[in-house]
Amino acid sequence: MKPLDYFKKTFVFVFIFYIVYKAVGMLFNKFSDLNLLNVFKILFIAFTTALVLGVINYFAKIDFFTKKGDRKPKEEK
């Protein structure tokens, strides 16, 4: 896989994960802190975090979503 693919996978996963995480947290507070400024803060933090982790994975090339393929189970002795 190309280094840019590692970046894209990490960026999208972290960005969506952080937004869902904050939305669930707000859901428990009945969206009491929901305003336009807070939404921009969440998007900015999600973008920045995803960008930093994506750049790190661009160089580290850690693939979290690999298919394991058809593994043969170990034979019992």
PDB file of N, CA and C in Angstrom:
ATOM      1  N   MET A   1       0.839  -1.180   0.000  1.00  0.00           N
ATOM      2  CA  MET A   1       0.000   0.000   0.000  1.00  0.00           C
ATOM      3  C   MET A   1       0.886   1.246   0.000  1.00  0.00           C
ATOM      4  N   LYS A   2       0.403   2.294  -0.606  1.00  0.00           N
ATOM      5  CA  LYS A   2       1.140   3.551  -0.648  1.00  0.00           C
ATOM      6  C   LYS A   2       1.039   4.263   0.697  1.00  0.00           C
ATOM      7  N   PRO A   3       2.034   5.088   1.042  1.00  0.00           N
ATOM      8  CA  PRO A   3       1.971   5.833   2.309  1.00  0.00           C
ATOM      9  C   PRO A   3       0.740   6.738   2.397  1.00  0.00           C
ATOM     10  N   LEU A   4       0.288   7.270   1.266  1.00  0.00           N
ATOM     11  CA  LEU A   4      -0.882   8.142   1.276  1.00  0.00           C
ATOM     12  C   LEU A   4      -2.148   7.370   1.670  1.00  0.00           C
ATOM     13  N   ASP A   5      -2.198   6.089   1.322  1.00  0.00           N
ATOM     14  CA  ASP A   5      -3.347   5.260   1.713  1.00  0.00           C
ATOM     15  C   ASP A   5      -3.404   5.074   3.227  1.00  0.00           C
ATOM     16  N   TYR A   6      -2.241   4.898   3.854  1.00  0.00           N
ATOM     17  CA  TYR A   6      -2.199   4.795   5.313  1.00  0.00           C
ATOM     18  C   TYR A   6      -2.710   6.092   5.939  1.00  0.00           C
ATOM     19  N   PHE A   7      -2.300   7.216   5.365  1.00  0.00           N
ATOM     20  CA  PHE A   7      -2.741   8.519   5.869  1.00  0.00           C
ATOM     21  C   PHE A   7      -4.251   8.661   5.749  1.00  0.00           C
ATOM     22  N   LYS A   8      -4.790   8.319   4.579  1.00  0.00           N
ATOM     23  CA  LYS A   8      -6.230   8.463   4.348  1.00  0.00           C
ATOM     24  C   LYS A   8      -7.048   7.602   5.296  1.00  0.00           C
ATOM     25  N   LYS A   9      -6.652   6.333   5.458  1.00  0.00           N
ATOM     26  CA  LYS A   9      -7.393   5.442   6.345  1.00  0.00           C
ATOM     27  C   LYS A   9      -7.390   5.955   7.774  1.00  0.00           C
ATOM     28  N   THR A  10      -6.230   6.371   8.243  1.00  0.00           N
ATOM     29  CA  THR A  10      -6.119   6.859   9.614  1.00  0.00           C
ATOM     30  C   THR A  10      -6.893   8.146   9.793  1.00  0.00           C
ATOM     31  N   PHE A  11      -6.777   9.067   8.842  1.00  0.00           N
ATOM     32  CA  PHE A  11      -7.441  10.354   8.946  1.00  0.00           C
ATOM     33  C   PHE A  11      -8.958  10.178   9.022  1.00  0.00           C
ATOM     34  N   VAL A  12      -9.509   9.399   8.120  1.00  0.00           N
ATOM     35  CA  VAL A  12     -10.963   9.217   8.077  1.00  0.00           C
ATOM     36  C   VAL A  12     -11.454   8.513   9.346  1.00  0.00           C
ATOM     37  N   PHE A  13     -10.746   7.462   9.775  1.00  0.00           N
ATOM     38  CA  PHE A  13     -11.161   6.728  10.964  1.00  0.00           C
ATOM     39  C   PHE A  13     -11.147   7.618  12.203  1.00  0.00           C
ATOM     40  N   VAL A  14     -10.065   8.351  12.417  1.00  0.00           N
ATOM     41  CA  VAL A  14      -9.951   9.195  13.610  1.00  0.00           C
ATOM     42  C   VAL A  14     -10.957  10.339  13.560  1.00  0.00           C
ATOM     43  N   PHE A  15     -11.131  10.961  12.412  1.00  0.00           N
ATOM     44  CA  PHE A  15     -12.062  12.076  12.275  1.00  0.00           C
ATOM     45  C   PHE A  15     -13.488  11.640  12.612  1.00  0.00           C
ATOM     46  N   ILE A  16     -13.928  10.539  12.030  1.00  0.00           N
ATOM     47  CA  ILE A  16     -15.291  10.057  12.278  1.00  0.00           C
ATOM     48  C   ILE A  16     -15.435   9.559  13.709  1.00  0.00           C
ATOM     49  N   PHE A  17     -14.419   8.844  14.223  1.00  0.00           N
ATOM     50  CA  PHE A  17     -14.480   8.335  15.584  1.00  0.00           C
ATOM     51  C   PHE A  17     -14.628   9.472  16.588  1.00  0.00           C
ATOM     52  N   TYR A  18     -13.859  10.536  16.430  1.00  0.00           N
ATOM     53  CA  TYR A  18     -13.908  11.636  17.385  1.00  0.00           C
ATOM     54  C   TYR A  18     -15.266  12.349  17.335  1.00  0.00           C
ATOM     55  N   ILE A  19     -15.798  12.554  16.153  1.00  0.00           N
ATOM     56  CA  ILE A  19     -17.094  13.227  16.036  1.00  0.00           C
ATOM     57  C   ILE A  19     -18.199  12.366  16.652  1.00  0.00           C
ATOM     58  N   VAL A  20     -18.177  11.070  16.410  1.00  0.00           N
ATOM     59  CA  VAL A  20     -19.177  10.183  16.999  1.00  0.00           C
ATOM     60  C   VAL A  20     -19.019  10.143  18.514  1.00  0.00           C
ATOM     61  N   TYR A  21     -17.786  10.108  18.991  1.00  0.00           N
ATOM     62  CA  TYR A  21     -17.504  10.103  20.424  1.00  0.00           C
ATOM     63  C   TYR A  21     -18.085  11.349  21.104  1.00  0.00           C
ATOM     64  N   LYS A  22     -17.864  12.504  20.519  1.00  0.00           N
ATOM     65  CA  LYS A  22     -18.386  13.750  21.091  1.00  0.00           C
ATOM     66  C   LYS A  22     -19.911  13.813  20.977  1.00  0.00           C
ATOM     67  N   ALA A  23     -20.481  13.303  19.899  1.00  0.00           N
ATOM     68  CA  ALA A  23     -21.936  13.318  19.737  1.00  0.00           C
ATOM     69  C   ALA A  23     -22.605  12.436  20.784  1.00  0.00           C
ATOM     70  N   VAL A  24     -22.024  11.288  21.060  1.00  0.00           N
ATOM     71  CA  VAL A  24     -22.593  10.403  22.083  1.00  0.00           C
ATOM     72  C   VAL A  24     -22.470  11.060  23.458  1.00  0.00           C
ATOM     73  N   GLY A  25     -21.343  11.710  23.710  1.00  0.00           N
ATOM     74  CA  GLY A  25     -21.185  12.428  24.971  1.00  0.00           C
ATOM     75  C   GLY A  25     -22.207  13.540  25.131  1.00  0.00           C
ATOM     76  N   MET A  26     -22.477  14.252  24.059  1.00  0.00           N
ATOM     77  CA  MET A  26     -23.484  15.313  24.105  1.00  0.00           C
ATOM     78  C   MET A  26     -24.894  14.739  24.234  1.00  0.00           C
ATOM     79  N   LEU A  27     -25.092  13.565  23.661  1.00  0.00           N
ATOM     80  CA  LEU A  27     -26.403  12.920  23.757  1.00  0.00           C
ATOM     81  C   LEU A  27     -26.757  12.628  25.213  1.00  0.00           C
ATOM     82  N   PHE A  28     -25.771  12.220  26.000  1.00  0.00           N
ATOM     83  CA  PHE A  28     -26.017  11.959  27.417  1.00  0.00           C
ATOM     84  C   PHE A  28     -26.295  13.245  28.191  1.00  0.00           C
ATOM     85  N   ASN A  29     -25.798  14.377  27.688  1.00  0.00           N
ATOM     86  CA  ASN A  29     -26.086  15.674  28.305  1.00  0.00           C
ATOM     87  C   ASN A  29     -27.289  16.349  27.662  1.00  0.00           C
ATOM     88  N   LYS A  30     -28.011  15.603  26.842  1.00  0.00           N
ATOM     89  CA  LYS A  30     -29.195  16.089  26.137  1.00  0.00           C
ATOM     90  C   LYS A  30     -28.894  17.304  25.263  1.00  0.00           C
ATOM     91  N   PHE A  31     -27.724  17.298  24.647  1.00  0.00           N
ATOM     92  CA  PHE A  31     -27.277  18.349  23.718  1.00  0.00           C
ATOM     93  C   PHE A  31     -27.335  19.738  24.351  1.00  0.00           C
ATOM     94  N   SER A  32     -27.071  19.817  25.651  1.00  0.00           N
ATOM     95  CA  SER A  32     -27.130  21.111  26.333  1.00  0.00           C
ATOM     96  C   SER A  32     -25.987  22.041  25.901  1.00  0.00           C
ATOM     97  N   ASP A  33     -24.819  21.479  25.556  1.00  0.00           N
ATOM     98  CA  ASP A  33     -23.712  22.348  25.140  1.00  0.00           C
ATOM     99  C   ASP A  33     -23.643  22.505  23.626  1.00  0.00           C
ATOM    100  N   LEU A  34     -24.689  22.234  22.932  1.00  0.00           N
ATOM    101  CA  LEU A  34     -24.657  22.325  21.480  1.00  0.00           C
ATOM    102  C   LEU A  34     -24.914  23.759  21.036  1.00  0.00           C
ATOM    103  N   ASN A  35     -23.897  24.380  20.495  1.00  0.00           N
ATOM    104  CA  ASN A  35     -24.026  25.676  19.843  1.00  0.00           C
ATOM    105  C   ASN A  35     -23.021  25.722  18.704  1.00  0.00           C
ATOM    106  N   LEU A  36     -23.057  26.753  17.921  1.00  0.00           N
ATOM    107  CA  LEU A  36     -22.221  26.821  16.727  1.00  0.00           C
ATOM    108  C   LEU A  36     -20.737  26.855  17.073  1.00  0.00           C
ATOM    109  N   LEU A  37     -20.368  27.579  18.116  1.00  0.00           N
ATOM    110  CA  LEU A  37     -18.966  27.652  18.510  1.00  0.00           C
ATOM    111  C   LEU A  37     -18.455  26.283  18.954  1.00  0.00           C
ATOM    112  N   ASN A  38     -19.254  25.562  19.705  1.00  0.00           N
ATOM    113  CA  ASN A  38     -18.850  24.233  20.167  1.00  0.00           C
ATOM    114  C   ASN A  38     -18.705  23.259  19.001  1.00  0.00           C
ATOM    115  N   VAL A  39     -19.576  23.357  18.021  1.00  0.00           N
ATOM    116  CA  VAL A  39     -19.480  22.502  16.833  1.00  0.00           C
ATOM    117  C   VAL A  39     -18.189  22.791  16.083  1.00  0.00           C
ATOM    118  N   PHE A  40     -17.828  24.055  15.924  1.00  0.00           N
ATOM    119  CA  PHE A  40     -16.573  24.400  15.256  1.00  0.00           C
ATOM    120  C   PHE A  40     -15.363  23.916  16.041  1.00  0.00           C
ATOM    121  N   LYS A  41     -15.437  23.978  17.366  1.00  0.00           N
ATOM    122  CA  LYS A  41     -14.339  23.464  18.190  1.00  0.00           C
ATOM    123  C   LYS A  41     -14.171  21.968  17.990  1.00  0.00           C
ATOM    124  N   ILE A  42     -15.281  21.251  17.978  1.00  0.00           N
ATOM    125  CA  ILE A  42     -15.229  19.803  17.805  1.00  0.00           C
ATOM    126  C   ILE A  42     -14.647  19.455  16.438  1.00  0.00           C
ATOM    127  N   LEU A  43     -15.103  20.150  15.392  1.00  0.00           N
ATOM    128  CA  LEU A  43     -14.577  19.888  14.052  1.00  0.00           C
ATOM    129  C   LEU A  43     -13.099  20.224  13.945  1.00  0.00           C
ATOM    130  N   PHE A  44     -12.681  21.330  14.569  1.00  0.00           N
ATOM    131  CA  PHE A  44     -11.276  21.725  14.533  1.00  0.00           C
ATOM    132  C   PHE A  44     -10.397  20.713  15.264  1.00  0.00           C
ATOM    133  N   ILE A  45     -10.832  20.286  16.443  1.00  0.00           N
ATOM    134  CA  ILE A  45     -10.050  19.317  17.206  1.00  0.00           C
ATOM    135  C   ILE A  45     -10.014  17.972  16.483  1.00  0.00           C
ATOM    136  N   ALA A  46     -11.144  17.553  15.921  1.00  0.00           N
ATOM    137  CA  ALA A  46     -11.181  16.291  15.175  1.00  0.00           C
ATOM    138  C   ALA A  46     -10.255  16.358  13.967  1.00  0.00           C
ATOM    139  N   PHE A  47     -10.281  17.475  13.249  1.00  0.00           N
ATOM    140  CA  PHE A  47      -9.427  17.631  12.067  1.00  0.00           C
ATOM    141  C   PHE A  47      -7.956  17.630  12.457  1.00  0.00           C
ATOM    142  N   THR A  48      -7.606  18.383  13.501  1.00  0.00           N
ATOM    143  CA  THR A  48      -6.215  18.474  13.929  1.00  0.00           C
ATOM    144  C   THR A  48      -5.698  17.131  14.428  1.00  0.00           C
ATOM    145  N   THR A  49      -6.483  16.456  15.240  1.00  0.00           N
ATOM    146  CA  THR A  49      -6.070  15.152  15.767  1.00  0.00           C
ATOM    147  C   THR A  49      -5.915  14.141  14.635  1.00  0.00           C
ATOM    148  N   ALA A  50      -6.874  14.111  13.726  1.00  0.00           N
ATOM    149  CA  ALA A  50      -6.802  13.184  12.597  1.00  0.00           C
ATOM    150  C   ALA A  50      -5.612  13.508  11.705  1.00  0.00           C
ATOM    151  N   LEU A  51      -5.316  14.781  11.533  1.00  0.00           N
ATOM    152  CA  LEU A  51      -4.181  15.172  10.705  1.00  0.00           C
ATOM    153  C   LEU A  51      -2.868  14.726  11.333  1.00  0.00           C
ATOM    154  N   VAL A  52      -2.708  14.948  12.630  1.00  0.00           N
ATOM    155  CA  VAL A  52      -1.461  14.565  13.311  1.00  0.00           C
ATOM    156  C   VAL A  52      -1.283  13.047  13.276  1.00  0.00           C
ATOM    157  N   LEU A  53      -2.337  12.301  13.629  1.00  0.00           N
ATOM    158  CA  LEU A  53      -2.219  10.846  13.619  1.00  0.00           C
ATOM    159  C   LEU A  53      -2.052  10.302  12.198  1.00  0.00           C
ATOM    160  N   GLY A  54      -2.679  10.944  11.224  1.00  0.00           N
ATOM    161  CA  GLY A  54      -2.503  10.530   9.835  1.00  0.00           C
ATOM    162  C   GLY A  54      -1.088  10.736   9.348  1.00  0.00           C
ATOM    163  N   VAL A  55      -0.466  11.852   9.724  1.00  0.00           N
ATOM    164  CA  VAL A  55       0.924  12.109   9.333  1.00  0.00           C
ATOM    165  C   VAL A  55       1.853  11.109  10.011  1.00  0.00           C
ATOM    166  N   ILE A  56       1.592  10.805  11.273  1.00  0.00           N
ATOM    167  CA  ILE A  56       2.417   9.810  11.965  1.00  0.00           C
ATOM    168  C   ILE A  56       2.297   8.457  11.268  1.00  0.00           C
ATOM    169  N   ASN A  57       1.083   8.085  10.894  1.00  0.00           N
ATOM    170  CA  ASN A  57       0.893   6.799  10.223  1.00  0.00           C
ATOM    171  C   ASN A  57       1.405   6.827   8.791  1.00  0.00           C
ATOM    172  N   TYR A  58       1.525   7.993   8.203  1.00  0.00           N
ATOM    173  CA  TYR A  58       2.110   8.120   6.859  1.00  0.00           C
ATOM    174  C   TYR A  58       3.537   7.585   6.881  1.00  0.00           C
ATOM    175  N   PHE A  59       4.242   7.863   7.971  1.00  0.00           N
ATOM    176  CA  PHE A  59       5.626   7.415   8.085  1.00  0.00           C
ATOM    177  C   PHE A  59       5.745   6.049   8.769  1.00  0.00           C
ATOM    178  N   ALA A  60       4.869   5.753   9.725  1.00  0.00           N
ATOM    179  CA  ALA A  60       4.965   4.497  10.471  1.00  0.00           C
ATOM    180  C   ALA A  60       4.378   3.318   9.701  1.00  0.00           C
ATOM    181  N   LYS A  61       3.403   3.588   8.845  1.00  0.00           N
ATOM    182  CA  LYS A  61       2.747   2.577   7.997  1.00  0.00           C
ATOM    183  C   LYS A  61       2.158   1.421   8.810  1.00  0.00           C
ATOM    184  N   ILE A  62       1.346   1.759   9.799  1.00  0.00           N
ATOM    185  CA  ILE A  62       0.656   0.760  10.597  1.00  0.00           C
ATOM    186  C   ILE A  62      -0.725   0.564   9.988  1.00  0.00           C
ATOM    187  N   ASP A  63      -1.026  -0.655   9.591  1.00  0.00           N
ATOM    188  CA  ASP A  63      -2.322  -0.934   8.959  1.00  0.00           C
ATOM    189  C   ASP A  63      -3.221  -1.632   9.962  1.00  0.00           C
ATOM    190  N   PHE A  64      -4.292  -0.954  10.374  1.00  0.00           N
ATOM    191  CA  PHE A  64      -5.199  -1.484  11.373  1.00  0.00           C
ATOM    192  C   PHE A  64      -6.276  -2.364  10.771  1.00  0.00           C
ATOM    193  N   PHE A  65      -6.554  -2.218   9.497  1.00  0.00           N
ATOM    194  CA  PHE A  65      -7.698  -2.875   8.886  1.00  0.00           C
ATOM    195  C   PHE A  65      -7.282  -3.903   7.847  1.00  0.00           C
ATOM    196  N   THR A  66      -6.340  -4.749   8.185  1.00  0.00           N
ATOM    197  CA  THR A  66      -5.940  -5.778   7.236  1.00  0.00           C
ATOM    198  C   THR A  66      -6.842  -6.991   7.383  1.00  0.00           C
ATOM    199  N   LYS A  67      -7.104  -7.611   6.283  1.00  0.00           N
ATOM    200  CA  LYS A  67      -7.869  -8.854   6.318  1.00  0.00           C
ATOM    201  C   LYS A  67      -6.889  -9.978   6.608  1.00  0.00           C
ATOM    202  N   LYS A  68      -7.273 -10.823   7.503  1.00  0.00           N
ATOM    203  CA  LYS A  68      -6.375 -11.892   7.923  1.00  0.00           C
ATOM    204  C   LYS A  68      -6.310 -13.021   6.900  1.00  0.00           C
ATOM    205  N   GLY A  69      -7.242 -13.089   6.017  1.00  0.00           N
ATOM    206  CA  GLY A  69      -7.233 -14.129   5.002  1.00  0.00           C
ATOM    207  C   GLY A  69      -7.728 -15.448   5.555  1.00  0.00           C
ATOM    208  N   ASP A  70      -7.494 -16.469   4.822  1.00  0.00           N
ATOM    209  CA  ASP A  70      -7.917 -17.783   5.264  1.00  0.00           C
ATOM    210  C   ASP A  70      -6.786 -18.434   6.041  1.00  0.00           C
ATOM    211  N   ARG A  71      -6.896 -18.392   7.326  1.00  0.00           N
ATOM    212  CA  ARG A  71      -5.902 -19.050   8.160  1.00  0.00           C
ATOM    213  C   ARG A  71      -6.371 -20.464   8.445  1.00  0.00           C
ATOM    214  N   LYS A  72      -5.432 -21.343   8.451  1.00  0.00           N
ATOM    215  CA  LYS A  72      -5.765 -22.707   8.816  1.00  0.00           C
ATOM    216  C   LYS A  72      -5.667 -22.822  10.324  1.00  0.00           C
ATOM    217  N   PRO A  73      -6.665 -23.397  10.957  1.00  0.00           N
ATOM    218  CA  PRO A  73      -6.580 -23.544  12.402  1.00  0.00           C
ATOM    219  C   PRO A  73      -5.462 -24.522  12.790  1.00  0.00           C
ATOM    220  N   LYS A  74      -4.874 -24.261  13.941  1.00  0.00           N
ATOM    221  CA  LYS A  74      -3.812 -25.134  14.420  1.00  0.00           C
ATOM    222  C   LYS A  74      -4.394 -26.500  14.784  1.00  0.00           C
ATOM    223  N   GLU A  75      -3.643 -27.493  14.461  1.00  0.00           N
ATOM    224  CA  GLU A  75      -4.109 -28.837  14.776  1.00  0.00           C
ATOM    225  C   GLU A  75      -3.880 -29.108  16.260  1.00  0.00           C
ATOM    226  N   GLU A  76      -4.861 -29.717  16.878  1.00  0.00           N
ATOM    227  CA  GLU A  76      -4.742 -30.051  18.303  1.00  0.00           C
ATOM    228  C   GLU A  76      -3.924 -31.328  18.431  1.00  0.00           C
ATOM    229  N   LYS A  77      -3.109 -31.364  19.463  1.00  0.00           N
ATOM    230  CA  LYS A  77      -2.277 -32.546  19.698  1.00  0.00           C
ATOM    231  C   LYS A  77      -2.923 -33.489  20.657  1.00  0.00           C
TER     232      LYS A  77
END
